[in-house]
């Protein structure tokens, strides 16, 4: 992580004041982002969220590997859902993106794994949002599917028009997910 910054600083010294100033600004921006990331991770570790885990990627602090366990009163009971929280290069001035890696039958999560979380769309919140709160919002959205603000309109329509069938399908997908996880553990 530090080698590229040091390289940019050295190039700035050798290539003149303009490049040097840009390298210094880049270094300051990265340092600000890293301090904020460390603070956010410390806050999350100091106040763990039940049913949710967060680990930064070993090679990239801007990528967080997260899991949510389905709540016992949701159609996702017993399921474990993996997603990444990707912090942009200009963090904390721009909001992160969230991508679910685990397939899920949910009106607010599309086939590509993108989730509709209004707080992440409002870039004005990026500087002040606490990521522990963002993670709780994602967890709440997963465990309490709503047809409002959908990312999968056909699933949202089913939830609105035929809730029992939606619940049965979501539970079936989750059971298959759990079965696949058990088989993988047995094979490894």
PDB file of C-alpha atoms in Angstrom:
ATOM      1  CA  UNK A   1       0.000   0.000   0.000  1.00  0.00           C
ATOM      2  CA  UNK A   2       2.769   2.486   0.910  1.00  0.00           C
ATOM      3  CA  UNK A   3       5.081   1.684  -2.011  1.00  0.00           C
ATOM      4  CA  UNK A   4       2.794   3.271  -4.632  1.00  0.00           C
ATOM      5  CA  UNK A   5       2.421   6.397  -2.479  1.00  0.00           C
ATOM      6  CA  UNK A   6       6.182   6.633  -1.912  1.00  0.00           C
ATOM      7  CA  UNK A   7       6.762   6.084  -5.646  1.00  0.00           C
ATOM      8  CA  UNK A   8       4.337   8.914  -6.512  1.00  0.00           C
ATOM      9  CA  UNK A   9       6.043  11.232  -4.019  1.00  0.00           C
ATOM     10  CA  UNK A  10       9.496  10.436  -5.410  1.00  0.00           C
ATOM     11  CA  UNK A  11       8.277  10.968  -8.964  1.00  0.00           C
ATOM     12  CA  UNK A  12       6.831  14.311  -7.870  1.00  0.00           C
ATOM     13  CA  UNK A  13      10.184  15.415  -6.464  1.00  0.00           C
ATOM     14  CA  UNK A  14      11.945  14.413  -9.672  1.00  0.00           C
ATOM     15  CA  UNK A  15       9.334  15.743 -12.115  1.00  0.00           C
ATOM     16  CA  UNK A  16       8.728  19.174 -10.642  1.00  0.00           C
ATOM     17  CA  UNK A  17       6.538  21.057  -8.195  1.00  0.00           C
ATOM     18  CA  UNK A  18       3.177  20.532  -9.939  1.00  0.00           C
ATOM     19  CA  UNK A  19       3.496  16.769  -9.938  1.00  0.00           C
ATOM     20  CA  UNK A  20       4.937  16.900  -6.437  1.00  0.00           C
ATOM     21  CA  UNK A  21       1.917  18.861  -5.203  1.00  0.00           C
ATOM     22  CA  UNK A  22      -0.444  16.410  -6.874  1.00  0.00           C
ATOM     23  CA  UNK A  23       1.395  13.493  -5.311  1.00  0.00           C
ATOM     24  CA  UNK A  24       1.197  15.142  -1.902  1.00  0.00           C
ATOM     25  CA  UNK A  25      -2.536  15.783  -2.355  1.00  0.00           C
ATOM     26  CA  UNK A  26      -3.021  12.174  -3.469  1.00  0.00           C
ATOM     27  CA  UNK A  27      -1.060  10.970  -0.435  1.00  0.00           C
ATOM     28  CA  UNK A  28      -3.141  13.165   1.911  1.00  0.00           C
ATOM     29  CA  UNK A  29      -6.393  11.887   0.363  1.00  0.00           C
ATOM     30  CA  UNK A  30      -5.308   8.259   0.751  1.00  0.00           C
ATOM     31  CA  UNK A  31      -4.192   8.851   4.341  1.00  0.00           C
ATOM     32  CA  UNK A  32      -7.534  10.515   5.165  1.00  0.00           C
ATOM     33  CA  UNK A  33      -9.401   7.588   3.635  1.00  0.00           C
ATOM     34  CA  UNK A  34      -7.292   5.016   5.496  1.00  0.00           C
ATOM     35  CA  UNK A  35      -7.817   6.784   8.831  1.00  0.00           C
ATOM     36  CA  UNK A  36     -11.566   6.892   8.242  1.00  0.00           C
ATOM     37  CA  UNK A  37     -11.642   3.207   7.224  1.00  0.00           C
ATOM     38  CA  UNK A  38      -9.712   2.216  10.350  1.00  0.00           C
ATOM     39  CA  UNK A  39     -12.103   4.265  12.503  1.00  0.00           C
ATOM     40  CA  UNK A  40     -15.172   2.681  10.872  1.00  0.00           C
ATOM     41  CA  UNK A  41     -13.774  -0.845  11.296  1.00  0.00           C
ATOM     42  CA  UNK A  42     -12.870  -0.141  14.929  1.00  0.00           C
ATOM     43  CA  UNK A  43     -16.401   1.120  15.604  1.00  0.00           C
ATOM     44  CA  UNK A  44     -17.866  -2.027  14.036  1.00  0.00           C
ATOM     45  CA  UNK A  45     -15.530  -4.300  16.017  1.00  0.00           C
ATOM     46  CA  UNK A  46     -16.187  -2.421  19.278  1.00  0.00           C
ATOM     47  CA  UNK A  47     -19.955  -2.703  18.799  1.00  0.00           C
ATOM     48  CA  UNK A  48     -20.573  -5.971  16.922  1.00  0.00           C
ATOM     49  CA  UNK A  49     -23.875  -6.314  15.100  1.00  0.00           C
ATOM     50  CA  UNK A  50     -25.730  -9.540  15.854  1.00  0.00           C
ATOM     51  CA  UNK A  51     -26.017 -11.723  12.749  1.00  0.00           C
ATOM     52  CA  UNK A  52     -23.520  -9.688  10.732  1.00  0.00           C
ATOM     53  CA  UNK A  53     -19.769 -10.012  10.191  1.00  0.00           C
ATOM     54  CA  UNK A  54     -17.351  -7.624   8.484  1.00  0.00           C
ATOM     55  CA  UNK A  55     -13.742  -8.280   7.487  1.00  0.00           C
ATOM     56  CA  UNK A  56     -11.606  -6.074   5.277  1.00  0.00           C
ATOM     57  CA  UNK A  57      -9.930  -7.825   2.365  1.00  0.00           C
ATOM     58  CA  UNK A  58      -6.349  -8.790   3.284  1.00  0.00           C
ATOM     59  CA  UNK A  59      -4.922  -6.972   0.264  1.00  0.00           C
ATOM     60  CA  UNK A  60      -7.322  -4.039   0.004  1.00  0.00           C
ATOM     61  CA  UNK A  61      -8.839  -2.100   2.924  1.00  0.00           C
ATOM     62  CA  UNK A  62     -11.279  -0.520   0.466  1.00  0.00           C
ATOM     63  CA  UNK A  63     -13.033  -3.898   0.000  1.00  0.00           C
ATOM     64  CA  UNK A  64     -14.981  -5.343   2.932  1.00  0.00           C
ATOM     65  CA  UNK A  65     -16.234  -8.920   2.958  1.00  0.00           C
ATOM     66  CA  UNK A  66     -19.503  -9.075   4.869  1.00  0.00           C
ATOM     67  CA  UNK A  67     -22.036 -11.751   5.809  1.00  0.00           C
ATOM     68  CA  UNK A  68     -25.564 -11.565   7.121  1.00  0.00           C
ATOM     69  CA  UNK A  69     -27.321 -14.480   8.776  1.00  0.00           C
ATOM     70  CA  UNK A  70     -31.019 -14.599   7.939  1.00  0.00           C
ATOM     71  CA  UNK A  71     -33.246 -13.709  10.894  1.00  0.00           C
ATOM     72  CA  UNK A  72     -35.311 -16.502  12.443  1.00  0.00           C
ATOM     73  CA  UNK A  73     -38.550 -14.648  11.657  1.00  0.00           C
ATOM     74  CA  UNK A  74     -37.716 -14.026   7.984  1.00  0.00           C
ATOM     75  CA  UNK A  75     -38.003 -16.216   4.881  1.00  0.00           C
ATOM     76  CA  UNK A  76     -34.176 -16.232   4.891  1.00  0.00           C
ATOM     77  CA  UNK A  77     -33.928 -18.113   8.200  1.00  0.00           C
ATOM     78  CA  UNK A  78     -30.799 -20.314   8.408  1.00  0.00           C
ATOM     79  CA  UNK A  79     -29.251 -18.688   5.342  1.00  0.00           C
ATOM     80  CA  UNK A  80     -25.873 -16.957   5.295  1.00  0.00           C
ATOM     81  CA  UNK A  81     -25.603 -14.240   2.678  1.00  0.00           C
ATOM     82  CA  UNK A  82     -22.243 -12.876   1.541  1.00  0.00           C
ATOM     83  CA  UNK A  83     -21.728  -9.414   0.088  1.00  0.00           C
ATOM     84  CA  UNK A  84     -18.955  -6.917  -0.497  1.00  0.00           C
ATOM     85  CA  UNK A  85     -18.948  -3.300   0.525  1.00  0.00           C
ATOM     86  CA  UNK A  86     -16.631  -1.505  -1.915  1.00  0.00           C
ATOM     87  CA  UNK A  87     -15.340   1.880  -0.859  1.00  0.00           C
ATOM     88  CA  UNK A  88     -14.500   4.167  -3.796  1.00  0.00           C
ATOM     89  CA  UNK A  89     -11.050   5.685  -4.334  1.00  0.00           C
ATOM     90  CA  UNK A  90     -12.405   9.078  -3.284  1.00  0.00           C
ATOM     91  CA  UNK A  91     -13.828   7.704  -0.029  1.00  0.00           C
ATOM     92  CA  UNK A  92     -15.218   9.224   2.204  1.00  0.00           C
ATOM     93  CA  UNK A  93     -16.480  11.814  -0.291  1.00  0.00           C
ATOM     94  CA  UNK A  94     -18.450   9.245  -2.281  1.00  0.00           C
ATOM     95  CA  UNK A  95     -20.713   6.485  -0.954  1.00  0.00           C
ATOM     96  CA  UNK A  96     -19.698   2.813  -1.223  1.00  0.00           C
ATOM     97  CA  UNK A  97     -21.315   0.217  -3.442  1.00  0.00           C
ATOM     98  CA  UNK A  98     -22.749  -3.053  -2.163  1.00  0.00           C
ATOM     99  CA  UNK A  99     -22.835  -6.297  -4.138  1.00  0.00           C
ATOM    100  CA  UNK A 100     -24.312  -9.541  -2.855  1.00  0.00           C
ATOM    101  CA  UNK A 101     -22.253 -12.590  -3.824  1.00  0.00           C
ATOM    102  CA  UNK A 102     -24.915 -15.041  -2.629  1.00  0.00           C
ATOM    103  CA  UNK A 103     -27.949 -15.451  -4.874  1.00  0.00           C
ATOM    104  CA  UNK A 104     -31.120 -14.484  -3.052  1.00  0.00           C
ATOM    105  CA  UNK A 105     -34.788 -14.293  -3.965  1.00  0.00           C
ATOM    106  CA  UNK A 106     -35.473 -10.749  -2.800  1.00  0.00           C
ATOM    107  CA  UNK A 107     -37.356  -7.745  -4.254  1.00  0.00           C
ATOM    108  CA  UNK A 108     -34.629  -5.292  -3.224  1.00  0.00           C
ATOM    109  CA  UNK A 109     -31.655  -7.251  -4.632  1.00  0.00           C
ATOM    110  CA  UNK A 110     -31.294  -7.805  -8.379  1.00  0.00           C
ATOM    111  CA  UNK A 111     -29.683 -10.704 -10.279  1.00  0.00           C
ATOM    112  CA  UNK A 112     -26.278  -8.964 -10.294  1.00  0.00           C
ATOM    113  CA  UNK A 113     -26.418  -8.714  -6.501  1.00  0.00           C
ATOM    114  CA  UNK A 114     -26.973  -4.961  -6.302  1.00  0.00           C
ATOM    115  CA  UNK A 115     -29.189  -3.822  -3.449  1.00  0.00           C
ATOM    116  CA  UNK A 116     -31.431  -0.802  -3.379  1.00  0.00           C
ATOM    117  CA  UNK A 117     -30.426   1.198  -0.296  1.00  0.00           C
ATOM    118  CA  UNK A 118     -31.574   4.836  -0.573  1.00  0.00           C
ATOM    119  CA  UNK A 119     -28.994   6.100   1.948  1.00  0.00           C
ATOM    120  CA  UNK A 120     -26.221   4.906  -0.413  1.00  0.00           C
ATOM    121  CA  UNK A 121     -27.730   6.746  -3.384  1.00  0.00           C
ATOM    122  CA  UNK A 122     -27.625  10.103  -1.590  1.00  0.00           C
ATOM    123  CA  UNK A 123     -24.023  11.210  -2.077  1.00  0.00           C
ATOM    124  CA  UNK A 124     -24.577  14.046   0.426  1.00  0.00           C
ATOM    125  CA  UNK A 125     -24.649  11.410   3.180  1.00  0.00           C
ATOM    126  CA  UNK A 126     -21.263   9.946   2.212  1.00  0.00           C
ATOM    127  CA  UNK A 127     -19.177  12.158   4.492  1.00  0.00           C
ATOM    128  CA  UNK A 128     -21.314  11.744   7.589  1.00  0.00           C
ATOM    129  CA  UNK A 129     -22.731   8.234   7.340  1.00  0.00           C
ATOM    130  CA  UNK A 130     -21.519   5.673   9.827  1.00  0.00           C
ATOM    131  CA  UNK A 131     -20.956   2.339   8.141  1.00  0.00           C
ATOM    132  CA  UNK A 132     -22.198   0.369  11.139  1.00  0.00           C
ATOM    133  CA  UNK A 133     -25.558   2.047  10.515  1.00  0.00           C
ATOM    134  CA  UNK A 134     -25.360   1.327   6.771  1.00  0.00           C
ATOM    135  CA  UNK A 135     -24.715  -2.344   7.558  1.00  0.00           C
ATOM    136  CA  UNK A 136     -27.719  -2.465   9.909  1.00  0.00           C
ATOM    137  CA  UNK A 137     -29.875  -0.902   7.161  1.00  0.00           C
ATOM    138  CA  UNK A 138     -28.697  -3.582   4.701  1.00  0.00           C
ATOM    139  CA  UNK A 139     -29.375  -6.313   7.270  1.00  0.00           C
ATOM    140  CA  UNK A 140     -32.861  -4.884   7.975  1.00  0.00           C
ATOM    141  CA  UNK A 141     -33.623  -4.660   4.259  1.00  0.00           C
ATOM    142  CA  UNK A 142     -32.550  -8.253   3.696  1.00  0.00           C
ATOM    143  CA  UNK A 143     -34.568  -9.671   6.597  1.00  0.00           C
ATOM    144  CA  UNK A 144     -37.680  -7.574   5.934  1.00  0.00           C
ATOM    145  CA  UNK A 145     -38.357  -7.670   2.192  1.00  0.00           C
ATOM    146  CA  UNK A 146     -40.635  -4.922   0.917  1.00  0.00           C
ATOM    147  CA  UNK A 147     -42.114  -4.315  -2.538  1.00  0.00           C
ATOM    148  CA  UNK A 148     -41.315  -0.603  -2.140  1.00  0.00           C
ATOM    149  CA  UNK A 149     -38.158   0.676  -3.845  1.00  0.00           C
ATOM    150  CA  UNK A 150     -37.544  -2.612  -5.738  1.00  0.00           C
ATOM    151  CA  UNK A 151     -34.473  -3.704  -7.685  1.00  0.00           C
ATOM    152  CA  UNK A 152     -36.241  -6.862  -8.870  1.00  0.00           C
ATOM    153  CA  UNK A 153     -39.682  -5.584  -9.997  1.00  0.00           C
ATOM    154  CA  UNK A 154     -41.140  -9.020 -10.813  1.00  0.00           C
ATOM    155  CA  UNK A 155     -40.273 -10.336  -7.342  1.00  0.00           C
ATOM    156  CA  UNK A 156     -41.669  -7.144  -5.788  1.00  0.00           C
ATOM    157  CA  UNK A 157     -44.913  -7.633  -7.736  1.00  0.00           C
ATOM    158  CA  UNK A 158     -45.143 -11.214  -6.478  1.00  0.00           C
ATOM    159  CA  UNK A 159     -44.584 -10.068  -2.882  1.00  0.00           C
ATOM    160  CA  UNK A 160     -47.304  -7.442  -3.285  1.00  0.00           C
ATOM    161  CA  UNK A 161     -49.845  -9.632  -5.134  1.00  0.00           C
ATOM    162  CA  UNK A 162     -49.127 -13.141  -3.813  1.00  0.00           C
ATOM    163  CA  UNK A 163     -47.185 -12.928  -0.544  1.00  0.00           C
ATOM    164  CA  UNK A 164     -47.615 -16.643   0.421  1.00  0.00           C
ATOM    165  CA  UNK A 165     -46.063 -17.740  -2.888  1.00  0.00           C
ATOM    166  CA  UNK A 166     -43.246 -15.197  -2.504  1.00  0.00           C
ATOM    167  CA  UNK A 167     -42.487 -16.456   1.023  1.00  0.00           C
ATOM    168  CA  UNK A 168     -42.511 -20.089  -0.138  1.00  0.00           C
ATOM    169  CA  UNK A 169     -40.118 -19.321  -3.013  1.00  0.00           C
ATOM    170  CA  UNK A 170     -37.753 -17.273  -0.816  1.00  0.00           C
ATOM    171  CA  UNK A 171     -37.691 -20.072   1.794  1.00  0.00           C
ATOM    172  CA  UNK A 172     -37.042 -22.685  -0.913  1.00  0.00           C
ATOM    173  CA  UNK A 173     -34.110 -20.696  -2.338  1.00  0.00           C
ATOM    174  CA  UNK A 174     -32.690 -20.317   1.181  1.00  0.00           C
ATOM    175  CA  UNK A 175     -33.033 -24.061   1.908  1.00  0.00           C
ATOM    176  CA  UNK A 176     -31.148 -24.840  -1.313  1.00  0.00           C
ATOM    177  CA  UNK A 177     -28.459 -22.339  -0.309  1.00  0.00           C
ATOM    178  CA  UNK A 178     -28.063 -24.001   3.106  1.00  0.00           C
ATOM    179  CA  UNK A 179     -27.920 -27.455   1.488  1.00  0.00           C
ATOM    180  CA  UNK A 180     -25.206 -26.326  -0.939  1.00  0.00           C
ATOM    181  CA  UNK A 181     -23.177 -24.874   1.971  1.00  0.00           C
ATOM    182  CA  UNK A 182     -23.458 -28.160   3.913  1.00  0.00           C
ATOM    183  CA  UNK A 183     -22.359 -30.191   0.882  1.00  0.00           C
ATOM    184  CA  UNK A 184     -19.368 -27.880   0.331  1.00  0.00           C
ATOM    185  CA  UNK A 185     -18.299 -28.278   3.975  1.00  0.00           C
ATOM    186  CA  UNK A 186     -18.551 -32.060   3.707  1.00  0.00           C
ATOM    187  CA  UNK A 187     -16.456 -32.129   0.533  1.00  0.00           C
ATOM    188  CA  UNK A 188     -13.683 -29.888   1.888  1.00  0.00           C
TER     189      UNK A 188
END
